[in-house]
Short mmCIF file of C-alpha atoms (C1' of nucleotides) in Angstrom, two decimals:
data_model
loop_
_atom_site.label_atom_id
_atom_site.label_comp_id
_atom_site.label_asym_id
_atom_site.label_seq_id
_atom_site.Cartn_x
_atom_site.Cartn_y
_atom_site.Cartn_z
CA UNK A 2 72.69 99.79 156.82
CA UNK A 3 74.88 101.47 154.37
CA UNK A 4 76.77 102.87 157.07
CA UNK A 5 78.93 99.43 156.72
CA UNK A 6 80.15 100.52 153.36
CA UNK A 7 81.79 103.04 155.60
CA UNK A 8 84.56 100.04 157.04
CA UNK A 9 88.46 101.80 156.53
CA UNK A 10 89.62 99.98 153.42
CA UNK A 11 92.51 97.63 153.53
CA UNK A 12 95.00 99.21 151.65
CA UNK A 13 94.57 101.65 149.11
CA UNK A 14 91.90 104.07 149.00
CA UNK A 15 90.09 102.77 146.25
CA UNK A 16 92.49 100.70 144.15
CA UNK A 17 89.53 100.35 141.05
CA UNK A 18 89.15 103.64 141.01
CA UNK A 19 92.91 104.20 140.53
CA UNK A 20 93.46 101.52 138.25
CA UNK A 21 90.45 102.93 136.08
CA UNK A 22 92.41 106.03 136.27
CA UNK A 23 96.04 105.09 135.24
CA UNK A 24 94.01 102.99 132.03
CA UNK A 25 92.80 105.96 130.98
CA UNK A 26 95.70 107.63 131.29
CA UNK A 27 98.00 104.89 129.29
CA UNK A 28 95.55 105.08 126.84
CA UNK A 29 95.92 108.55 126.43
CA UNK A 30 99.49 108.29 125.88
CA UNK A 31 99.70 105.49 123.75
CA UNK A 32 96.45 104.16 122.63
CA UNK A 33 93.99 101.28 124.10
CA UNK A 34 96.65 98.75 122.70
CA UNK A 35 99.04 100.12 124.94
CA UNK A 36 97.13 99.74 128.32
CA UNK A 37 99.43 97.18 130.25
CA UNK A 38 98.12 95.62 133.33
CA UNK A 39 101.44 95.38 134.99
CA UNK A 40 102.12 99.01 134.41
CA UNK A 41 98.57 100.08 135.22
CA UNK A 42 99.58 98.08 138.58
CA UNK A 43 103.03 100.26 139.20
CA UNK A 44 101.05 103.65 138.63
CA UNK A 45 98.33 102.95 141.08
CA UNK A 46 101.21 101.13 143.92
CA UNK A 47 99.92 98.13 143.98
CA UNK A 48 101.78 94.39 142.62
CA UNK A 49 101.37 92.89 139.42
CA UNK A 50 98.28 90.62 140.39
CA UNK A 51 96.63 92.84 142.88
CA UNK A 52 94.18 94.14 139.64
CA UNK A 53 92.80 90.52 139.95
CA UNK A 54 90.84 91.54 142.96
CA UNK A 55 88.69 93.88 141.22
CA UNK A 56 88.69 92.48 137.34
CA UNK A 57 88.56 88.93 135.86
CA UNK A 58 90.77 89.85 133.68
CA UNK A 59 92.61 92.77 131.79
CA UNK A 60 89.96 93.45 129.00
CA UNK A 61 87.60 93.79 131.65
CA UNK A 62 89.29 96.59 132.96
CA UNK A 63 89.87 98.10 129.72
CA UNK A 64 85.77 97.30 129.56
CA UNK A 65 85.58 99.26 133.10
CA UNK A 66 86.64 102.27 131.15
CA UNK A 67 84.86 102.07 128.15
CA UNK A 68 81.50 101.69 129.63
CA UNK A 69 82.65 105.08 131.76
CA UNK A 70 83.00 106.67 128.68
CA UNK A 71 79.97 106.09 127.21
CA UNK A 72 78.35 107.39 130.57
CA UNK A 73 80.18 110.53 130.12
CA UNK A 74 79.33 110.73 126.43
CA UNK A 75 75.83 110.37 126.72
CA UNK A 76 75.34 112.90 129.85
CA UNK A 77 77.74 115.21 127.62
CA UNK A 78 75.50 115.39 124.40
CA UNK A 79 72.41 115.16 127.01
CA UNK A 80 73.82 118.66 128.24
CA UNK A 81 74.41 120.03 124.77
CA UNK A 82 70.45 119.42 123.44
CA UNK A 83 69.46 120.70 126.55
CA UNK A 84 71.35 123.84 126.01
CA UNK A 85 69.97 123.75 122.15
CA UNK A 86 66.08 124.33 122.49
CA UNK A 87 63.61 123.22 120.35
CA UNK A 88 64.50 123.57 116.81
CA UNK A 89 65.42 120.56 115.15
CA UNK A 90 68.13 121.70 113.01
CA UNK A 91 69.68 123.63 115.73
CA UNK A 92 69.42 119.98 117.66
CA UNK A 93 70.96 117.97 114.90
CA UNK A 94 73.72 120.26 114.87
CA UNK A 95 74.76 120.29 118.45
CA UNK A 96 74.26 116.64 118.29
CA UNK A 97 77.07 116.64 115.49
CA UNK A 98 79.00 119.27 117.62
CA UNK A 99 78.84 117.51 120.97
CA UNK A 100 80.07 113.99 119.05
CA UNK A 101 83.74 115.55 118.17
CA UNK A 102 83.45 117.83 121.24
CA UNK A 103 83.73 115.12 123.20
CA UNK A 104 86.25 113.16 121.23
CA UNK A 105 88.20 115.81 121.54
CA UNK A 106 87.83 116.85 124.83
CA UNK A 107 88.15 113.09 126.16
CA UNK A 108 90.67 111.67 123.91
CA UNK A 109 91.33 109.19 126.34
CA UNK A 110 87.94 107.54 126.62
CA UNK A 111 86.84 107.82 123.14
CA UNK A 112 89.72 105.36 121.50
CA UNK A 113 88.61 103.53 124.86
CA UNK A 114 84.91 103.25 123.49
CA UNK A 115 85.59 102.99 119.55
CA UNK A 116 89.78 102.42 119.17
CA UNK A 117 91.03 99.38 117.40
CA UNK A 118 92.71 98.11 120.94
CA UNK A 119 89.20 98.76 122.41
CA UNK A 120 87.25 96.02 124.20
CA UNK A 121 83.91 94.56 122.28
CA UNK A 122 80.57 95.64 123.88
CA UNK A 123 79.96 92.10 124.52
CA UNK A 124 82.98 92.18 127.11
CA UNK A 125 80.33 93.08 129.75
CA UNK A 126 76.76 93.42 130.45
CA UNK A 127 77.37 97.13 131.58
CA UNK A 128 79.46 98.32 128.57
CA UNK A 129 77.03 96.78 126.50
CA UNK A 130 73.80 98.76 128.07
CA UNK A 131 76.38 101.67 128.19
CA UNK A 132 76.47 101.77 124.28
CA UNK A 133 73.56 100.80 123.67
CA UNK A 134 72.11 103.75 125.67
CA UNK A 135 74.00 106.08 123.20
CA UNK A 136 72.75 104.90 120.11
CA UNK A 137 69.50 105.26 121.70
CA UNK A 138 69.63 108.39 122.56
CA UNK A 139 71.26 109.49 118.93
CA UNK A 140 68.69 107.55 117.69
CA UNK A 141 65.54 109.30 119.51
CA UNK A 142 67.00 112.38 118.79
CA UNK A 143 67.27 112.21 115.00
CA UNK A 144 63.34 110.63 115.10
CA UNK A 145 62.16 113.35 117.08
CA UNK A 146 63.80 115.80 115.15
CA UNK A 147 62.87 114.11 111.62
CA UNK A 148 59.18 113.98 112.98
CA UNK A 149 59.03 117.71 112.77
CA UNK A 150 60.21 118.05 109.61
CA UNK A 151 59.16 116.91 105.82
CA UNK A 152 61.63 113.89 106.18
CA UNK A 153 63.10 113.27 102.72
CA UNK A 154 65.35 109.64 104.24
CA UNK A 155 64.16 107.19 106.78
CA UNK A 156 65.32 108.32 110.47
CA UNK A 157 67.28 105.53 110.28
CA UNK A 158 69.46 106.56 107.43
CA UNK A 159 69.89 109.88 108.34
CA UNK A 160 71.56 108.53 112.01
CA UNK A 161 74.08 106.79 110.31
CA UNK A 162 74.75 109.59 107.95
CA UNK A 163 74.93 111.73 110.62
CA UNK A 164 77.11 109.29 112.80
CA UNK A 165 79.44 108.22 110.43
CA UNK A 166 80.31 111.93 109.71
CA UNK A 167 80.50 112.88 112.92
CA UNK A 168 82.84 109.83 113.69
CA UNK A 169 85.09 110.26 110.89
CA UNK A 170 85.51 113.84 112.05
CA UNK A 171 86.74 112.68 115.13
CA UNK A 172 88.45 109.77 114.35
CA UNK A 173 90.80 111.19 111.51
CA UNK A 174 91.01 114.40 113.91
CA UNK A 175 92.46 111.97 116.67
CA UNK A 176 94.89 110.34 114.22
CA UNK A 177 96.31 113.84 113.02
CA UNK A 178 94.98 113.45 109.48
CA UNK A 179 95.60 116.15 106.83
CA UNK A 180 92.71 118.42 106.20
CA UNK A 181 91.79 117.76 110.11
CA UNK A 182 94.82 118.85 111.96
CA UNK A 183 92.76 122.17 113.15
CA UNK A 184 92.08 123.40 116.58
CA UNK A 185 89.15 121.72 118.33
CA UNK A 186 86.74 124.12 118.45
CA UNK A 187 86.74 124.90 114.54
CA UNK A 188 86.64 121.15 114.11
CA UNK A 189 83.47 120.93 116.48
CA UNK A 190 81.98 123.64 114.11
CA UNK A 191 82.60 122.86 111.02
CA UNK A 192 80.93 119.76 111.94
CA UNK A 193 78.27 121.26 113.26
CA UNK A 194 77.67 123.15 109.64
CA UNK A 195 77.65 120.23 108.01
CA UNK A 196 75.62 118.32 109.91
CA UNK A 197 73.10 121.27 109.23
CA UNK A 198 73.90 120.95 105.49
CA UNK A 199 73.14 117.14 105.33
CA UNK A 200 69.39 117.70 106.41
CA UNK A 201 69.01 120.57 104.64
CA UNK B 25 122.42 92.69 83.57
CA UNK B 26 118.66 92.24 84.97
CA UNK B 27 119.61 88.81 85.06
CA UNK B 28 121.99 88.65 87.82
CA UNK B 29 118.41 88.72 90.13
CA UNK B 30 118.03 85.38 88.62
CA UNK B 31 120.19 84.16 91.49
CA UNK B 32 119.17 81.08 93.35
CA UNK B 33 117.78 82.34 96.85
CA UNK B 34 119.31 81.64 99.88
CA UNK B 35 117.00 80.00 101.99
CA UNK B 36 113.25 81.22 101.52
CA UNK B 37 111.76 82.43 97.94
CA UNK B 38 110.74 86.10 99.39
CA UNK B 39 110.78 86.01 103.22
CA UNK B 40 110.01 89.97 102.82
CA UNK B 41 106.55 89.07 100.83
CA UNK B 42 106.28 86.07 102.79
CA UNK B 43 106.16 88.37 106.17
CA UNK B 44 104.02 90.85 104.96
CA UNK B 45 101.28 88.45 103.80
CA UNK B 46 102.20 87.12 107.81
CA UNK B 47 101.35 90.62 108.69
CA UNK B 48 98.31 91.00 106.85
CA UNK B 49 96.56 87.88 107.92
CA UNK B 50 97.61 88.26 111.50
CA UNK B 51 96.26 92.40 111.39
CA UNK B 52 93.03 90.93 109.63
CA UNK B 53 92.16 88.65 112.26
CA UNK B 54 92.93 90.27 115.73
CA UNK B 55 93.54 93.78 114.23
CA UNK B 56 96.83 95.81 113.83
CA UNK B 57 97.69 95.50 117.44
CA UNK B 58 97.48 91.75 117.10
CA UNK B 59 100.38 91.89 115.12
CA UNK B 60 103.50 89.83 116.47
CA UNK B 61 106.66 90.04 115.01
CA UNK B 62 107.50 86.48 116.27
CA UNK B 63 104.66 84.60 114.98
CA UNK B 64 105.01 86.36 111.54
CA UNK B 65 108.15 84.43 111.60
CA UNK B 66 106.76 81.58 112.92
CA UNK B 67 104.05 81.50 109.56
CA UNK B 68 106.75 82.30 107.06
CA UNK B 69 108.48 78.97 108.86
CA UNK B 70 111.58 81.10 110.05
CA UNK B 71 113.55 81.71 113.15
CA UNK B 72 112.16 84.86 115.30
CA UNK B 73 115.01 87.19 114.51
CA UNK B 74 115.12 86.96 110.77
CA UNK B 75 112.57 89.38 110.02
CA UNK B 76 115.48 91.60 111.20
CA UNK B 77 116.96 91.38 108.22
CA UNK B 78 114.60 92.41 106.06
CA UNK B 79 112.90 95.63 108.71
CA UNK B 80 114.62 97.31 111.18
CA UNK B 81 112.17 96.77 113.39
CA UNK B 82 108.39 95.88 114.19
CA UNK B 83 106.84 99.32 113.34
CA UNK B 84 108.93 99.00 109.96
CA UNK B 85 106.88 95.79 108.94
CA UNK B 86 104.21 97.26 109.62
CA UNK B 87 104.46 100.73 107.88
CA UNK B 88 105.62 98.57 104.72
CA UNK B 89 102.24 96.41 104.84
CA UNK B 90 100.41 99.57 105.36
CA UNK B 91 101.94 101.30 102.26
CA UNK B 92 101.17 98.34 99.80
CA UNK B 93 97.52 99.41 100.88
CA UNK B 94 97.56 103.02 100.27
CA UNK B 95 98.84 102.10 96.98
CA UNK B 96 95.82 98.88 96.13
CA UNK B 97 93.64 101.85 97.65
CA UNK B 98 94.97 104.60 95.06
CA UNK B 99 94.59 102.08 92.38
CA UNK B 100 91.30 100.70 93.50
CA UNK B 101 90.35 104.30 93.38
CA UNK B 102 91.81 105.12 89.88
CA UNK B 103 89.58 102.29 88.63
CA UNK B 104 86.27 103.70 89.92
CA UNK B 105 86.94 107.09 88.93
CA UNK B 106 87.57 105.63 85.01
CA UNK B 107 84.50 104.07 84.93
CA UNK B 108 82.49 106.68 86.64
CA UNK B 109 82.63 108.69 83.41
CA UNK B 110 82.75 112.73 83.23
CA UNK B 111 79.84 114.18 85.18
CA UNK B 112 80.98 115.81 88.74
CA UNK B 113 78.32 113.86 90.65
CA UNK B 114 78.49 110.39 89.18
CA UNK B 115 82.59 111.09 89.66
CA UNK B 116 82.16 111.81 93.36
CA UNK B 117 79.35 109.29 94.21
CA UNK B 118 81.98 106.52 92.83
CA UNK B 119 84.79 108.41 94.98
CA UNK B 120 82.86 107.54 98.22
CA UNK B 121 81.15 104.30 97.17
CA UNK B 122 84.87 102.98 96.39
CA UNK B 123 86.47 104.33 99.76
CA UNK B 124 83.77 101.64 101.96
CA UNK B 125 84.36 98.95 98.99
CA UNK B 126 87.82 99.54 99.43
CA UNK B 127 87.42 99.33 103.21
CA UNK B 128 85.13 96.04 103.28
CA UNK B 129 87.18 94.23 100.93
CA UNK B 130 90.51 95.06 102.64
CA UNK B 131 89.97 94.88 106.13
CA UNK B 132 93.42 93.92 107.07
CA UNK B 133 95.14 96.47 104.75
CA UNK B 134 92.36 99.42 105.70
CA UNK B 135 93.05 98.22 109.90
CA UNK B 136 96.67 98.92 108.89
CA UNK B 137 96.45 101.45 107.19
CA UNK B 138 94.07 103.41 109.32
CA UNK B 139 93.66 101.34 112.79
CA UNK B 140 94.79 102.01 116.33
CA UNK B 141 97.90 100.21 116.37
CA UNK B 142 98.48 101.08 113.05
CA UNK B 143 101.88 102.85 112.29
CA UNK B 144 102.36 106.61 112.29
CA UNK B 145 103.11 107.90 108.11
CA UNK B 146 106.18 109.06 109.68
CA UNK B 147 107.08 105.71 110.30
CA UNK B 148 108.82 105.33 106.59
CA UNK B 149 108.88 107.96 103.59
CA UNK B 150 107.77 105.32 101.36
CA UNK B 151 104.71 105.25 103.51
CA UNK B 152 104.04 108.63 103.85
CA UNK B 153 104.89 109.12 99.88
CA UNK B 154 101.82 106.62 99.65
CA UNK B 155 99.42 108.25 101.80
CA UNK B 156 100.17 111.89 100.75
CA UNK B 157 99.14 110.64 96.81
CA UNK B 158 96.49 108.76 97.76
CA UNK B 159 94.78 112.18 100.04
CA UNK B 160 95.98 113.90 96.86
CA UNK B 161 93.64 111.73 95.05
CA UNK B 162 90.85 112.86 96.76
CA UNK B 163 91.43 115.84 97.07
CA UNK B 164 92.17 116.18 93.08
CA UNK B 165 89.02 114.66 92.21
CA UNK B 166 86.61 116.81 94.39
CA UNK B 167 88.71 120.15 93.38
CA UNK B 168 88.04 119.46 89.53
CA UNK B 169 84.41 118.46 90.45
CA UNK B 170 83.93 121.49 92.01
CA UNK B 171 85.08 123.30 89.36
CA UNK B 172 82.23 122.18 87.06
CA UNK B 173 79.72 122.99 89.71
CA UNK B 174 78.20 126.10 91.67
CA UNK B 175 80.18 125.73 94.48
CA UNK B 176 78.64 126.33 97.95
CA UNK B 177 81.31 125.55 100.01
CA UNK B 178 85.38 125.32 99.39
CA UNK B 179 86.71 122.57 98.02
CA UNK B 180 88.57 121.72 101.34
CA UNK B 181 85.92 120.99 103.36
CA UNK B 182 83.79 119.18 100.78
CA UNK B 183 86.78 116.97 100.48
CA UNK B 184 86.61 116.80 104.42
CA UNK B 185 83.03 116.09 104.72
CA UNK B 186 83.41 113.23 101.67
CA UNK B 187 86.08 112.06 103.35
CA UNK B 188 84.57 112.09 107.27
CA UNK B 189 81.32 110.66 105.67
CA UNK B 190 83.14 107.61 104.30
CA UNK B 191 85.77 107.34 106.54
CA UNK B 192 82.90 107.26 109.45
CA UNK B 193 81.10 104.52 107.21
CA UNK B 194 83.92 102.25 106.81
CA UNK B 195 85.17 102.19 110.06
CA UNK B 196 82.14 101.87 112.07
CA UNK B 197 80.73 99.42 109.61
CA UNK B 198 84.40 97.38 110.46
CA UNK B 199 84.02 97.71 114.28
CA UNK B 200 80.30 96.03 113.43
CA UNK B 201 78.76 99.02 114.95
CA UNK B 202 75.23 99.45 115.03
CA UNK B 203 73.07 100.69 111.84
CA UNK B 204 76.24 99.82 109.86
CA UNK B 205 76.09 95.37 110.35
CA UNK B 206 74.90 95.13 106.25
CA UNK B 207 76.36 93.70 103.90
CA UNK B 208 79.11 95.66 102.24
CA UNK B 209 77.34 96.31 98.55
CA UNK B 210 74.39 97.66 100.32
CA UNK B 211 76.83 100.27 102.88
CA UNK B 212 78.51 100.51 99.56
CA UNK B 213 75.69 102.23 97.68
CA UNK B 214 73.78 103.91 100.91
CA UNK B 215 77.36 106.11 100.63
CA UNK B 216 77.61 106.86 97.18
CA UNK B 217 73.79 108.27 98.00
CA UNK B 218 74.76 110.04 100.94
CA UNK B 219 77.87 111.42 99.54
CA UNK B 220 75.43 112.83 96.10
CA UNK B 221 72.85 114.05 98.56
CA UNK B 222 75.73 116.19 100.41
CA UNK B 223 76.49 117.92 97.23
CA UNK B 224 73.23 118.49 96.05
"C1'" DA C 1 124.29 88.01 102.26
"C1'" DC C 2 121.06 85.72 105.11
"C1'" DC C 3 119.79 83.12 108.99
"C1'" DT C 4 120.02 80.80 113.90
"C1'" DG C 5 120.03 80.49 119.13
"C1'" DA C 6 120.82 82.28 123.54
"C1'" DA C 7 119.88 86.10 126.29
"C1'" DC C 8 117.44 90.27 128.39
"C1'" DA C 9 113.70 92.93 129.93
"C1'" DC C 10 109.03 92.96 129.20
"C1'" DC C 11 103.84 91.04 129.16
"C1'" DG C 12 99.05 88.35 130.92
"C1'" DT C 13 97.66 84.97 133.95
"C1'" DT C 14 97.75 81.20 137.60
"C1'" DC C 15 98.65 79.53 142.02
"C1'" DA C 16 100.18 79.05 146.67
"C1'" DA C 17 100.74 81.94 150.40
"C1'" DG C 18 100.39 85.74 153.61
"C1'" DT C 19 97.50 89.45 156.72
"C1'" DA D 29 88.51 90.37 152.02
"C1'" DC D 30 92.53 91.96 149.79
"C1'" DC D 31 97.16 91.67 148.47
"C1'" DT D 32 102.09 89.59 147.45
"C1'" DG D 33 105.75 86.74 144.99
"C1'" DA D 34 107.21 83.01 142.29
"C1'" DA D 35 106.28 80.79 138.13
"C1'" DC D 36 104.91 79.92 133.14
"C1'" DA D 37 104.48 80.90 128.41
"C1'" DC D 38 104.60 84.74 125.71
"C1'" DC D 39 106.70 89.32 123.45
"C1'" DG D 40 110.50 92.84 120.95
"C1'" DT D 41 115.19 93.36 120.40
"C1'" DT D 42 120.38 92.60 120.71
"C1'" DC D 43 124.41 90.04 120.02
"C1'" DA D 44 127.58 86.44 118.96
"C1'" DA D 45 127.80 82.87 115.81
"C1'" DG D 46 127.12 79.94 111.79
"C1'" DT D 47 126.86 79.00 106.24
#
DNA sequence: ACCTGAACACCGTTCAAGT
DNA sequence: ACCTGAACACCGTTCAAGT
């Protein structure tokens, strides 16, 4: 039965895929704010209203990308505590690390996920499960970690210390800021340290 | 000679104040990108190309409305650090708590200032002037707090952690992230807290 | 010195139409 | 089922013109 799926398309290969594609890539360039549907149009071939085929509109699209994002974030940091063992702190710090890793790496889809242009999570049932996945799984990983430990602050707290200074790292990284205008790896440490520090 | 200012005005009291206070209500409800230079005019009851008169363009507008907030931040900041008193710890608690105060009770400067369509500091000198005191600010105050301390770590990156830490506080807390939806007192003192823990 | 109005090349979205 | 082209109301910016 899913040998149907198999039908030659119409026109383009797979036009979503390629308009997905040339978002990202605008973004890139010039921030979510200056993803254009007409010019996301001209860089996959296609006219001005062909995009209307495959999203209601253009925040949906810019939605499309976001929620791709946080799929690729969350299998990213999945890799990295994977890679990290068993020790909590060692966990909590790649967690830290793998947060502006990823920024960094994926510029693109970050100010997608968290940028001021960004979409809201409530622009679609899948970006919101998307993101909400993520915290979950930043979440779990601090309470797991905090339950073998003498935990001095609520699991709670100690996420959102831990995210908000892992997101300003990346954040005033992205936007060139003094004091974080260093190479990416060095960034990705240092965060890593003080992650490491915080729980200490 | 002062006098001669005294001058009758043309047409409009201040159509320079009168756009920027435009600006800032448009970038507070739909965000710096949201920004248009037309219906700026249209709110300070002018035709759309007078605001040429008084910027040479868009970005122009907006880099002015984002320096009048590095400077209410610098001062906002000033006035916390007075009252904090002389001990290193109390000094540096108030440094953070004031950043996310700062933040919550100018969103639309801060999203200026800060946000995704925000203007580059290269955009004017009298912006970058403004932002390049106000990270000397911070910078300052955590170099003479470390001074009066055992210091573990360079000033530098204690100013970078204070500053991710808040920075990643503020901005998540704006975006109504997750763990960060309370109200702005309570983020307010859960960062002066965090900030004193990562020094301890 | 400060402002207007028409014009140009853009944008998101709708709608009738084509294959 | 998927795409095009004309149209509409917007946008930033320029230019000639008005007081």
């Amino acid at each position: 039965m899913a040998a149907a799926r198999k039908r030659r398309p119409y026109h383009h290969g797979d036009l979503r895929r390629a308009l997905l594609d040339a978002t990202l890539a605008l973004a890139g360039e010039r921030g979510a704010a200056g993803v254009t549907l007409r010019e996301a149009a001209r860089v996959a071939g296609v006219s001005q209203t062909a995009p209307y085929r495959h999203f209601p509109d253009k925040q949906a699209m810019l939605a499309a990308a976001s929620e791709e994002g946080f799929h690729l974030f969350h299998q990213q940091v999945q890799q990295a505590l994977t890679a990290a063992g068993d020790d909590p702190r060692a966990r909590l710090g790649s967690l830290g690390e793998a947060y502006v890793r990823f920024a960094l790496a994926y510029p693109s889809h970050f100010r997608l996920m968290y940028g001021q242009g960004s979409p809201p999570k409530s622009a679609s049932p899948g970006l919101q499960a998307a993101a909400r996945a993520s915290f979950q799984l930043l979440l779990g990983t601090v309470k797991r970690c905090q339950g073998a430990r003498a935990p001095r602050i609520p699991a709670q707290e100690l996420t959102r210390r831990l995210w908000a200074l892992a997101h300003g790292m990346a954040t005033l990284a992205l936007e060139k800021q003094i004091l974080f205008d260093t190479d990416a790896a060095s960034l990705a440490s240092a965060t890593r340290k003080a992650v490491q520090d915080l729980i200490d």
